[in-house]
PDB file of C-alpha atoms in Angstrom:
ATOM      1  CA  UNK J  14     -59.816 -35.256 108.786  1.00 71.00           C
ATOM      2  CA  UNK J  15     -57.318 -37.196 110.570  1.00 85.00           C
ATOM      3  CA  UNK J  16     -55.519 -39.398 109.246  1.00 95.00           C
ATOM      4  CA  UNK J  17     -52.490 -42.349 110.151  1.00 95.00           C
ATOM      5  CA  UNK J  18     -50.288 -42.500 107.582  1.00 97.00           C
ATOM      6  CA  UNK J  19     -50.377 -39.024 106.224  1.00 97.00           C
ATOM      7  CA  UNK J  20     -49.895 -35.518 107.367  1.00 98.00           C
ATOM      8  CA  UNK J  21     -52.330 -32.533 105.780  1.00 97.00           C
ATOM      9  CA  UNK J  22     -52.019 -28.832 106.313  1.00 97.00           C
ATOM     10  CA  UNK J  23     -52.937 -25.496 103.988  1.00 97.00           C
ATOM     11  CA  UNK J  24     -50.932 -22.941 103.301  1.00 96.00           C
ATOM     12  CA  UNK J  25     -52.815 -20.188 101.474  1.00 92.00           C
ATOM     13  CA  UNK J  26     -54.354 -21.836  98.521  1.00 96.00           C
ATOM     14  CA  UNK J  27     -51.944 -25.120  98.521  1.00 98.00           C
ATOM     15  CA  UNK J  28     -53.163 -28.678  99.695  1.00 98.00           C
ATOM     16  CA  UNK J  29     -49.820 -30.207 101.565  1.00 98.00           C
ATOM     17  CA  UNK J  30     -49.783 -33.658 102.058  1.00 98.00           C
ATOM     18  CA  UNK J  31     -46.461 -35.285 104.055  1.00 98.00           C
ATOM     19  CA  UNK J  32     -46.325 -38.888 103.501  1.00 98.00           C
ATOM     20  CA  UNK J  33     -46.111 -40.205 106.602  1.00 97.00           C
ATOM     21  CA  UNK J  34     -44.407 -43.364 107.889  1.00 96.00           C
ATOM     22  CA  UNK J  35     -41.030 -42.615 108.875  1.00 95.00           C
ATOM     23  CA  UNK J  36     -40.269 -46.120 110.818  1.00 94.00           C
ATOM     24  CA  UNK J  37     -41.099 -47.614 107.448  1.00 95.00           C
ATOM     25  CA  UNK J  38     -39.248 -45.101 105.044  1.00 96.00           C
ATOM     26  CA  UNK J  39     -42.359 -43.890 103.931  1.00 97.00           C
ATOM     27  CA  UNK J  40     -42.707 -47.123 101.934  1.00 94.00           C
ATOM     28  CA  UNK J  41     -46.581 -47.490 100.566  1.00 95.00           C
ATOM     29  CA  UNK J  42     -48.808 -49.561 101.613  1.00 93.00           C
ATOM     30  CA  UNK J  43     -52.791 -49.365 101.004  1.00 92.00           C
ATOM     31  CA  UNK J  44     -53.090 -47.655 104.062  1.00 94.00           C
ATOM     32  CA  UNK J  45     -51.262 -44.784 102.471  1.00 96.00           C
ATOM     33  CA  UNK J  46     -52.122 -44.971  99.081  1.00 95.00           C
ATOM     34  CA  UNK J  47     -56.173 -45.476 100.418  1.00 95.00           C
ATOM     35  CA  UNK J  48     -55.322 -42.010 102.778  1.00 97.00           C
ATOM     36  CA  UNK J  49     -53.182 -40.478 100.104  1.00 97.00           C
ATOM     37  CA  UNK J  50     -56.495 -40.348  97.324  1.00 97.00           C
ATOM     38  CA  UNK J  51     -58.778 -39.405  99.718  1.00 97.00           C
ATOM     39  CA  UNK J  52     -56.962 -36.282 100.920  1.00 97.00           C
ATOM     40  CA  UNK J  53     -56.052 -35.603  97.223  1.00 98.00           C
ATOM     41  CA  UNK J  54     -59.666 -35.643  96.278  1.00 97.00           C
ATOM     42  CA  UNK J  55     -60.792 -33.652  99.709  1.00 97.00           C
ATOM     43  CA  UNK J  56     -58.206 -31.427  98.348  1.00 98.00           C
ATOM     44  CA  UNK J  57     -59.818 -31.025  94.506  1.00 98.00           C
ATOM     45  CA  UNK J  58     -63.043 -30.414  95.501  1.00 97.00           C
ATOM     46  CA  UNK J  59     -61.903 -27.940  98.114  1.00 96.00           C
ATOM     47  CA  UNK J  60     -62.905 -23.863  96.152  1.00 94.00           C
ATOM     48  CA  UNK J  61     -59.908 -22.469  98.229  1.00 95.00           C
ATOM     49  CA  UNK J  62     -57.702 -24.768  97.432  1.00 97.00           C
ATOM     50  CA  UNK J  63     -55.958 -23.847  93.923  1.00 97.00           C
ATOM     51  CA  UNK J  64     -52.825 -26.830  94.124  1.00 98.00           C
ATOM     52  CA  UNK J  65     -51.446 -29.593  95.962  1.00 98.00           C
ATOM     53  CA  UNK J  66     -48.034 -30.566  97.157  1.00 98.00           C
ATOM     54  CA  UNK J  67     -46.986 -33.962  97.647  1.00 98.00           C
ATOM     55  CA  UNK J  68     -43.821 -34.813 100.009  1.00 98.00           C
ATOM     56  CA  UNK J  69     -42.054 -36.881 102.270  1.00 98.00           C
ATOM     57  CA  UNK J  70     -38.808 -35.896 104.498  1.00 97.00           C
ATOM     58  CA  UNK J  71     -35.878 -34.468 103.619  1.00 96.00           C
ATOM     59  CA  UNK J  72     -34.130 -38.149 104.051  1.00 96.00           C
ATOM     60  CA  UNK J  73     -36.706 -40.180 102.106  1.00 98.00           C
ATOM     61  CA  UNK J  74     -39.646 -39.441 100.127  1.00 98.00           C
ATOM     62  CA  UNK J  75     -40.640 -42.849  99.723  1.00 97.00           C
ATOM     63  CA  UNK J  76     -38.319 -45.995  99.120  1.00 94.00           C
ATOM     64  CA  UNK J  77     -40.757 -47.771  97.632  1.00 89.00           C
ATOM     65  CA  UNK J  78     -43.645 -50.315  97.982  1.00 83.00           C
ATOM     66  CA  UNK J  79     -44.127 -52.015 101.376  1.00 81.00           C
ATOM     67  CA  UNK J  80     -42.546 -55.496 100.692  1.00 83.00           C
ATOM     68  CA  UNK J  81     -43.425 -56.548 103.573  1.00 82.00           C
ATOM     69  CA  UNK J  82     -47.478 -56.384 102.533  1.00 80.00           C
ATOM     70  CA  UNK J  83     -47.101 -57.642  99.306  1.00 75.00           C
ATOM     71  CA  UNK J  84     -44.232 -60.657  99.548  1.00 78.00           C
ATOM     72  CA  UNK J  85     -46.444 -63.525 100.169  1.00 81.00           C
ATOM     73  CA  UNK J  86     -49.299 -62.622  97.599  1.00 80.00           C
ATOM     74  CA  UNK J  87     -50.351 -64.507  95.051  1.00 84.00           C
ATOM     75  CA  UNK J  88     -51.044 -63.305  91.244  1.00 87.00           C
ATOM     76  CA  UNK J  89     -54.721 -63.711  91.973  1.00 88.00           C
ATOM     77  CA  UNK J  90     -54.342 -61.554  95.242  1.00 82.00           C
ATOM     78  CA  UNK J  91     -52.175 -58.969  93.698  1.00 77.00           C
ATOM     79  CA  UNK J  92     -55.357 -58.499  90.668  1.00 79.00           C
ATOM     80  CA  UNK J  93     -57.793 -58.485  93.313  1.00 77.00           C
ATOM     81  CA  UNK J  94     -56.301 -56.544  95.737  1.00 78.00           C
ATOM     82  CA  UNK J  95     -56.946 -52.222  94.968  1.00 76.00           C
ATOM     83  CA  UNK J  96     -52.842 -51.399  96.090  1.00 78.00           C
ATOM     84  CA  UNK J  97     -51.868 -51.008  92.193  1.00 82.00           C
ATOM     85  CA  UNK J  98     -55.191 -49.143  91.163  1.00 84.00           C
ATOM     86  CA  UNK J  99     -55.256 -46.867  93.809  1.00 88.00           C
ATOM     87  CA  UNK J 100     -52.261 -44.947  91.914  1.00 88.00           C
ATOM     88  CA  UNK J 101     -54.584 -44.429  88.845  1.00 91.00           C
ATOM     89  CA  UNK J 102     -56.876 -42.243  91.793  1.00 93.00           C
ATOM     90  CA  UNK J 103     -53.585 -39.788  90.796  1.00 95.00           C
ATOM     91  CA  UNK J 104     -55.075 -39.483  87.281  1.00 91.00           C
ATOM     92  CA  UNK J 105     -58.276 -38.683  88.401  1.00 93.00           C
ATOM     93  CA  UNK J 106     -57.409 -35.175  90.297  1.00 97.00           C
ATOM     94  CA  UNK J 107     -58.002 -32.564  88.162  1.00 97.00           C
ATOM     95  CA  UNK J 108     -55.959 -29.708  90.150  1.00 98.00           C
ATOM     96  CA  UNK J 109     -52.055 -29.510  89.272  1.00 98.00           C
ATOM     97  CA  UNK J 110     -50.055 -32.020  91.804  1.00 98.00           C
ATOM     98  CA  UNK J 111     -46.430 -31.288  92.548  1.00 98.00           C
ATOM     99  CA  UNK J 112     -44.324 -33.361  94.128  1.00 98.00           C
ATOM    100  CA  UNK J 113     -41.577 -32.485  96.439  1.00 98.00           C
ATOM    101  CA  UNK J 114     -38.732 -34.711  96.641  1.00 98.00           C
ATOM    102  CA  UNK J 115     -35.630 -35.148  99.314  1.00 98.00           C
ATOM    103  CA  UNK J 116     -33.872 -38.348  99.508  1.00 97.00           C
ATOM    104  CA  UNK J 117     -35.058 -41.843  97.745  1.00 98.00           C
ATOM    105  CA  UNK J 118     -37.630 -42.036  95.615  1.00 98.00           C
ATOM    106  CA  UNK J 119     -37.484 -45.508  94.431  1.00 98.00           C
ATOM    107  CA  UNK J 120     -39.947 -47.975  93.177  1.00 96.00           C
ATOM    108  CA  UNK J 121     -43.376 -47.101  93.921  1.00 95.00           C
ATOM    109  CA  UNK J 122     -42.389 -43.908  95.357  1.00 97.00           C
ATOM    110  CA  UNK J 123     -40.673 -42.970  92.008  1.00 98.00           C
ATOM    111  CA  UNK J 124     -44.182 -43.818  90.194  1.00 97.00           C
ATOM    112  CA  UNK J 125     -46.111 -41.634  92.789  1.00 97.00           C
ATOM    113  CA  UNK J 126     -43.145 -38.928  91.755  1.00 98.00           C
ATOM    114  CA  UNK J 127     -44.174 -39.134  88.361  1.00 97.00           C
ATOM    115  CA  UNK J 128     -47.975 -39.472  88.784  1.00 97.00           C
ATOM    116  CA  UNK J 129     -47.429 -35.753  89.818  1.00 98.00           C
ATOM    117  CA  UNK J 130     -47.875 -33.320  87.372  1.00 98.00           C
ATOM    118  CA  UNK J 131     -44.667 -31.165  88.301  1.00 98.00           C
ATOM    119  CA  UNK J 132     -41.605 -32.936  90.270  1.00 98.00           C
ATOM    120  CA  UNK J 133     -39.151 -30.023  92.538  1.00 98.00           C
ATOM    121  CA  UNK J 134     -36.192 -31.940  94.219  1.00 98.00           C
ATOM    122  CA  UNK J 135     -33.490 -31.089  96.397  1.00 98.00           C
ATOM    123  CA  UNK J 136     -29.835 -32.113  95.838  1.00 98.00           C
ATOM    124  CA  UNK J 137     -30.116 -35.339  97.612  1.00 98.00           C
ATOM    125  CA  UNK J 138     -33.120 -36.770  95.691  1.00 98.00           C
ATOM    126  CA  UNK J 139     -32.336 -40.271  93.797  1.00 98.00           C
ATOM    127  CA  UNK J 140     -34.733 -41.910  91.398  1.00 98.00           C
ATOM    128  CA  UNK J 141     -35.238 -45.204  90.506  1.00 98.00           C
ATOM    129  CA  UNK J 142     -36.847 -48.124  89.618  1.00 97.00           C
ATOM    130  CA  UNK J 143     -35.183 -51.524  91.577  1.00 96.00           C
ATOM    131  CA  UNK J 144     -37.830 -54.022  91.085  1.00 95.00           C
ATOM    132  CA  UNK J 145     -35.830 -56.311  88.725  1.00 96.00           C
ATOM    133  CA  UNK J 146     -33.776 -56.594  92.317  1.00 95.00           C
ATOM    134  CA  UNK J 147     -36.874 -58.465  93.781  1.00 94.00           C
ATOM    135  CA  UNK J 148     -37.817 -60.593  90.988  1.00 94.00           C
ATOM    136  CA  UNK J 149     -40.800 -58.126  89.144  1.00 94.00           C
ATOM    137  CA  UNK J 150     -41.185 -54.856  87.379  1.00 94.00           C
ATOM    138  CA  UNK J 151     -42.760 -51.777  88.121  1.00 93.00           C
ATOM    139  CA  UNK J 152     -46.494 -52.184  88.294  1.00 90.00           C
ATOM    140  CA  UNK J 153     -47.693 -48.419  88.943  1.00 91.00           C
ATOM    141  CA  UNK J 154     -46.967 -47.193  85.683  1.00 93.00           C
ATOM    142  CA  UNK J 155     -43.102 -47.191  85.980  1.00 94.00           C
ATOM    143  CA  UNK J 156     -42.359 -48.351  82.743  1.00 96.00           C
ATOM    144  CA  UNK J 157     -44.589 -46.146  80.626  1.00 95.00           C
ATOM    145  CA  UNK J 158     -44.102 -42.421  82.448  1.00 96.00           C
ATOM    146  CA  UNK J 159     -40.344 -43.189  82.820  1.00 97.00           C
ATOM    147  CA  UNK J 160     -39.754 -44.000  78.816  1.00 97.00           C
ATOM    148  CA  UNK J 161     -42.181 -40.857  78.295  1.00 95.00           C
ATOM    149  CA  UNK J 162     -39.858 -38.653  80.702  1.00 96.00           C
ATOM    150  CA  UNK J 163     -36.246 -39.974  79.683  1.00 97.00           C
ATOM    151  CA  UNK J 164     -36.391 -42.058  76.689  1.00 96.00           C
ATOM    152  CA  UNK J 165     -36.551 -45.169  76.178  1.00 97.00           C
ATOM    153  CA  UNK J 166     -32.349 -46.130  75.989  1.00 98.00           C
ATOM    154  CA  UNK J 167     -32.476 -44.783  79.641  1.00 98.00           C
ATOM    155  CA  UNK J 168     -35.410 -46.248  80.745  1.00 98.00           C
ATOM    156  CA  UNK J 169     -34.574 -49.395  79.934  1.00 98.00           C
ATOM    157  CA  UNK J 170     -31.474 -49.263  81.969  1.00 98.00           C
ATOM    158  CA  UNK J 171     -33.094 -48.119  84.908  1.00 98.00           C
ATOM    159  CA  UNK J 172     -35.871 -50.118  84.785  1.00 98.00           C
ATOM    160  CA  UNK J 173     -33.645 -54.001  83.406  1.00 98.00           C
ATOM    161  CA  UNK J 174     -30.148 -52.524  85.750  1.00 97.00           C
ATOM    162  CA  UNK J 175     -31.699 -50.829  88.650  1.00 96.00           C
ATOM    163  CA  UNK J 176     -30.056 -47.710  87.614  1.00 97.00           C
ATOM    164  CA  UNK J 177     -30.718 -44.788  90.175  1.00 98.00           C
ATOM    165  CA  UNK J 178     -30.442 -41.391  88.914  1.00 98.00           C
ATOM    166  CA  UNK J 179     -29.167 -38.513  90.844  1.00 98.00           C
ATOM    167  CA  UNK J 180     -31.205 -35.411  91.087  1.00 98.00           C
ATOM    168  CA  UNK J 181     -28.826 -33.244  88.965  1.00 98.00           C
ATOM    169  CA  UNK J 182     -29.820 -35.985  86.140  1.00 98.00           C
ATOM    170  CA  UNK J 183     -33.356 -36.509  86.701  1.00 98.00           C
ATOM    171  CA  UNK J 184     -32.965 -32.750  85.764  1.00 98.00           C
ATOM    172  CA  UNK J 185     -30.446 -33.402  82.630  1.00 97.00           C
ATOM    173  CA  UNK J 186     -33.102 -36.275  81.529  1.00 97.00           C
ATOM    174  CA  UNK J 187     -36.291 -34.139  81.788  1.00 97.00           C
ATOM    175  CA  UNK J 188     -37.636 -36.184  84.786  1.00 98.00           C
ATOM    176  CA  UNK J 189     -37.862 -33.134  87.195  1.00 98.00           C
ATOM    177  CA  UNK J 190     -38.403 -29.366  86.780  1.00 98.00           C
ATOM    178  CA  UNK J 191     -35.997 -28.047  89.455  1.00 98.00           C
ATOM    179  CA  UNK J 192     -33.351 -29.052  91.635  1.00 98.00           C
ATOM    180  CA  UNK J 193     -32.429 -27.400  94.897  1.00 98.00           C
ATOM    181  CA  UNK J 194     -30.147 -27.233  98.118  1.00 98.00           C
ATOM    182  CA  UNK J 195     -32.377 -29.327 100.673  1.00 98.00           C
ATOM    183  CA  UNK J 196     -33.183 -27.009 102.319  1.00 97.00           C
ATOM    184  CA  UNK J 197     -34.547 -25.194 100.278  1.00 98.00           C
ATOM    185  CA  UNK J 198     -36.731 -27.637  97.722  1.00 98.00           C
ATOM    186  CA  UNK J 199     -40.049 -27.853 100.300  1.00 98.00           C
ATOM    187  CA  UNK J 200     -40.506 -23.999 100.118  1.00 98.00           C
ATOM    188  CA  UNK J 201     -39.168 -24.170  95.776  1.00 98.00           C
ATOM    189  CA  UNK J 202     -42.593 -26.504  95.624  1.00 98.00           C
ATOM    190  CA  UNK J 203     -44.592 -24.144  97.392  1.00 98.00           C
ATOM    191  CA  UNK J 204     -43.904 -21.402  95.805  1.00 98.00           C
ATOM    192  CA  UNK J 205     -44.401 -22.997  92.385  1.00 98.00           C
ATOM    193  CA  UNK J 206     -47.714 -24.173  93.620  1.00 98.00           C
ATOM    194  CA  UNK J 207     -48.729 -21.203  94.967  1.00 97.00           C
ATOM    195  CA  UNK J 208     -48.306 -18.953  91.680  1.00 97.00           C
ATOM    196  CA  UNK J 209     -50.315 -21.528  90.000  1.00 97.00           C
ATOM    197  CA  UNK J 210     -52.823 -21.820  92.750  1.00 96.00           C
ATOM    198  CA  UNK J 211     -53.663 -17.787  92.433  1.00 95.00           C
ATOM    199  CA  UNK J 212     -54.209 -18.451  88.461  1.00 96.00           C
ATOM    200  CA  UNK J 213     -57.871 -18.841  86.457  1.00 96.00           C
ATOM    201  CA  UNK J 214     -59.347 -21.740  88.012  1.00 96.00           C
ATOM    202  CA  UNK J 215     -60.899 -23.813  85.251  1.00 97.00           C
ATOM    203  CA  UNK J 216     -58.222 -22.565  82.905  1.00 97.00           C
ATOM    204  CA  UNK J 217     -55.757 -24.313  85.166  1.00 97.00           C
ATOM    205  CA  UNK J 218     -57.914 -27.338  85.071  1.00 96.00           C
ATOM    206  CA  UNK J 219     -58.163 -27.460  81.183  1.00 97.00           C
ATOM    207  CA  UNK J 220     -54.635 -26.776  80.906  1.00 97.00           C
ATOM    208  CA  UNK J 221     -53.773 -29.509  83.018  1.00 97.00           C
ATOM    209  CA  UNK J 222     -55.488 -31.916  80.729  1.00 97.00           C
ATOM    210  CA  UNK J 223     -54.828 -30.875  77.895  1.00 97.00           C
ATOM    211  CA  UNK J 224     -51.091 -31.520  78.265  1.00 96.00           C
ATOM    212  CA  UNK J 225     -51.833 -34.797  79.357  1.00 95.00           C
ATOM    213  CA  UNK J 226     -53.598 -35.569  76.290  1.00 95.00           C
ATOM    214  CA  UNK J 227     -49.996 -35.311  74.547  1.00 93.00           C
ATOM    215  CA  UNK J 228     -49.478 -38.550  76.130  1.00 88.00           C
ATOM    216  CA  UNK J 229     -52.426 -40.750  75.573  1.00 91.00           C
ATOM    217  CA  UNK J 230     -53.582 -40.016  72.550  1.00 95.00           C
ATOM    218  CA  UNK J 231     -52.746 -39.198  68.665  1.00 95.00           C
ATOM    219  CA  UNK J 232     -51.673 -35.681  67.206  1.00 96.00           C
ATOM    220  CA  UNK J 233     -54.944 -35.554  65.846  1.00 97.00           C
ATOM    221  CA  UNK J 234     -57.116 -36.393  68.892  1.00 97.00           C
ATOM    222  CA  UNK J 235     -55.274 -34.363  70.929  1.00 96.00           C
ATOM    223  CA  UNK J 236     -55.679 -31.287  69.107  1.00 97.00           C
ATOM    224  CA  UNK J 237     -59.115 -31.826  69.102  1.00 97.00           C
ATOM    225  CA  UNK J 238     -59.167 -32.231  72.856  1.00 97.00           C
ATOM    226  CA  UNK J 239     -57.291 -28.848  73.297  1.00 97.00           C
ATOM    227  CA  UNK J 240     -59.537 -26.882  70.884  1.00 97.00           C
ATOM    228  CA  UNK J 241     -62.551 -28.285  72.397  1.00 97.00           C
ATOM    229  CA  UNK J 242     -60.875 -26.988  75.768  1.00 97.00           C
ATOM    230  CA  UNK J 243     -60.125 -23.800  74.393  1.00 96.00           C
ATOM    231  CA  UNK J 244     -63.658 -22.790  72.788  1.00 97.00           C
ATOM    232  CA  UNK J 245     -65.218 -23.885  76.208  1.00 97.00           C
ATOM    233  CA  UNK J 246     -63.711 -21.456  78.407  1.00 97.00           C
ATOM    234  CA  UNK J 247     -64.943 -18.580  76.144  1.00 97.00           C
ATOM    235  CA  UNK J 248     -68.637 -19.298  77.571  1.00 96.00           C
ATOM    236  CA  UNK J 249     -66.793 -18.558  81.290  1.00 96.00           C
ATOM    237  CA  UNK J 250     -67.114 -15.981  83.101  1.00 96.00           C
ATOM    238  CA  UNK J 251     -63.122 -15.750  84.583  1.00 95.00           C
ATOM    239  CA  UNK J 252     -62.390 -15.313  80.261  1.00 96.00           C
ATOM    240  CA  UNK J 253     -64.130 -12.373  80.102  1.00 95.00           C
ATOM    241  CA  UNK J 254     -62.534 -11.124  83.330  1.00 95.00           C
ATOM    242  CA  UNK J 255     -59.070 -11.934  82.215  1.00 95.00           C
ATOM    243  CA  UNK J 256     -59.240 -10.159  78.887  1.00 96.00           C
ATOM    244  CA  UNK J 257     -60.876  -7.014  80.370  1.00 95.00           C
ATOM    245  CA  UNK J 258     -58.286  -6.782  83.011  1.00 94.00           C
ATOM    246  CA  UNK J 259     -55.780  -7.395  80.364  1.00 95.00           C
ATOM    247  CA  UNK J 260     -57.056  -4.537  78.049  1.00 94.00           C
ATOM    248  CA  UNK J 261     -57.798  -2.523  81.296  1.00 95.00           C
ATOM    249  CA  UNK J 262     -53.864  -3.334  82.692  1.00 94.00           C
ATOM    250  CA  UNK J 263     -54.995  -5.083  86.055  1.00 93.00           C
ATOM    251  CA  UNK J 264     -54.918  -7.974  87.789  1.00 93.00           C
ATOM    252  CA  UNK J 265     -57.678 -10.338  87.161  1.00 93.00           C
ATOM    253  CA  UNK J 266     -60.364 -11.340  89.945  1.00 94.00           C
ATOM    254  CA  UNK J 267     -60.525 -15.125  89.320  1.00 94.00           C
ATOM    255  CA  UNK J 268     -64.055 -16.520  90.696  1.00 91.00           C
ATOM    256  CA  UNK J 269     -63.829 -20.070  89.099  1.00 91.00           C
ATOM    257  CA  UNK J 270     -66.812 -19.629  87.283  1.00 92.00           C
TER     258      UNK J 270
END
């Protein structure tokens, strides 16, 4: 599919998608966002396709929301409009998302950062969430994943200070997994992705939402979700396979099923 303000490519068994509006610094508007989801789901239902990358240059992942789009809105437009809800489409992709980060990722294109299941960024990334600078807060779930990921003392000077954080402490703070030379942190992603992509399909899956259980509901619930998670992949057939090959010593043959 073609699309205008994304790029999409495979390599192997990873979905890429290059956010793609460089005049604009990548700054998202419902064009992207609408693009963005539907190349993430073409992506998850995709057999062949085992993860999906999520980047932007190495000078900007994305500085935020388009102002420009949203400035004259009223309340009642903002609540009608589908900009904002379009970022829960994130939640709904069951295959791991990691996102690959070079430059600013500020505003909305911090909360698209975190959406991701798995953040890589390269020595130049910078995090933050400015909105207090335009008179609002984050609206894409900037104030809940950020107190998850770095507590809330830091959070809330990020979120009431514009505080930016450098890549070396998104790492300190538990925002992002790993933290490269920039040259480097496209290919780091991709290789992450693709050693999870050649993994059991549906345990991948169940994995995937299990940890995000930890998140949105109690101990107890969750626990409950994970077990249930657990016993259902016994009646699989890629179970069986991985314990024979394990008891065999060889690889697995993952079919998904």
């Amino acid at each position: 599919m073609s699309y205008e303000t994304i790029l999409t490519e495979v390599k192997e068994k990873v979905g890429i998608i290059t956010l793609n509006r460089p005049q604009a610094m990548n700054a998202l508007n419902s064009d992207l966002m609408t693009e963005l989801i539907e190349a993430l789901l073409d992506f998850d239902i995709d057999e062949e396709i085992g993860a999906i990358v999520i980047t932007g240059s190495e000078k900007v992942f994305a500085a935020g929301a388009d102002i420009s789009e949203m400035a004259e809105m009223s309340a009642v437009e903002m609540l009608t409009s589908s900009f904002v809800e379009l970022f829960d489409g994130i939640r709904d992709i069951k295959k791991p998302i990691i996102a690959a980060v070079s430059g600013y990722a500020l505003g909305g294109g911090c909360e698209l950062a975190m959406a991701c299941d798995m953040i890589v960024a390269s020595e130049k990334a910078k995090f933050g969430q400015p909105e207090v600078n335009l008179g609002v807060i984050p609206g894409a779930g900037g104030t809940q994943r950020l107190t998850r990921a770095v507590g809330k003392a830091l959070a809330m000077e990020m979120v009431l200070n514009a505080r930016n954080l450098s890549a070396q402490e998104a790492l300190e703070f538990g925002l992002v997994n790993y933290v490269v030379p920039v040259e480097e942190y496209l290919d780091k992603a991709l290789k992450l992705a693709k050693r999870i992509s050649v993994r059991a399909p549906l345990a991948v899956r169940q994995a995937k939402a299990s940890v995000n259980k930890a998140y949105e509901l109690s101990l107890t619930e969750a626990l409950a979700f994970e077990r249930n998670a657990f016993y259902f992949l016994f009646a699989t057939e890629d179970q069986k396979e991985g314990m024979q090959a394990f008891t065999e010593k060889r690889s697995a043959k993952w079919q998904g099923k």
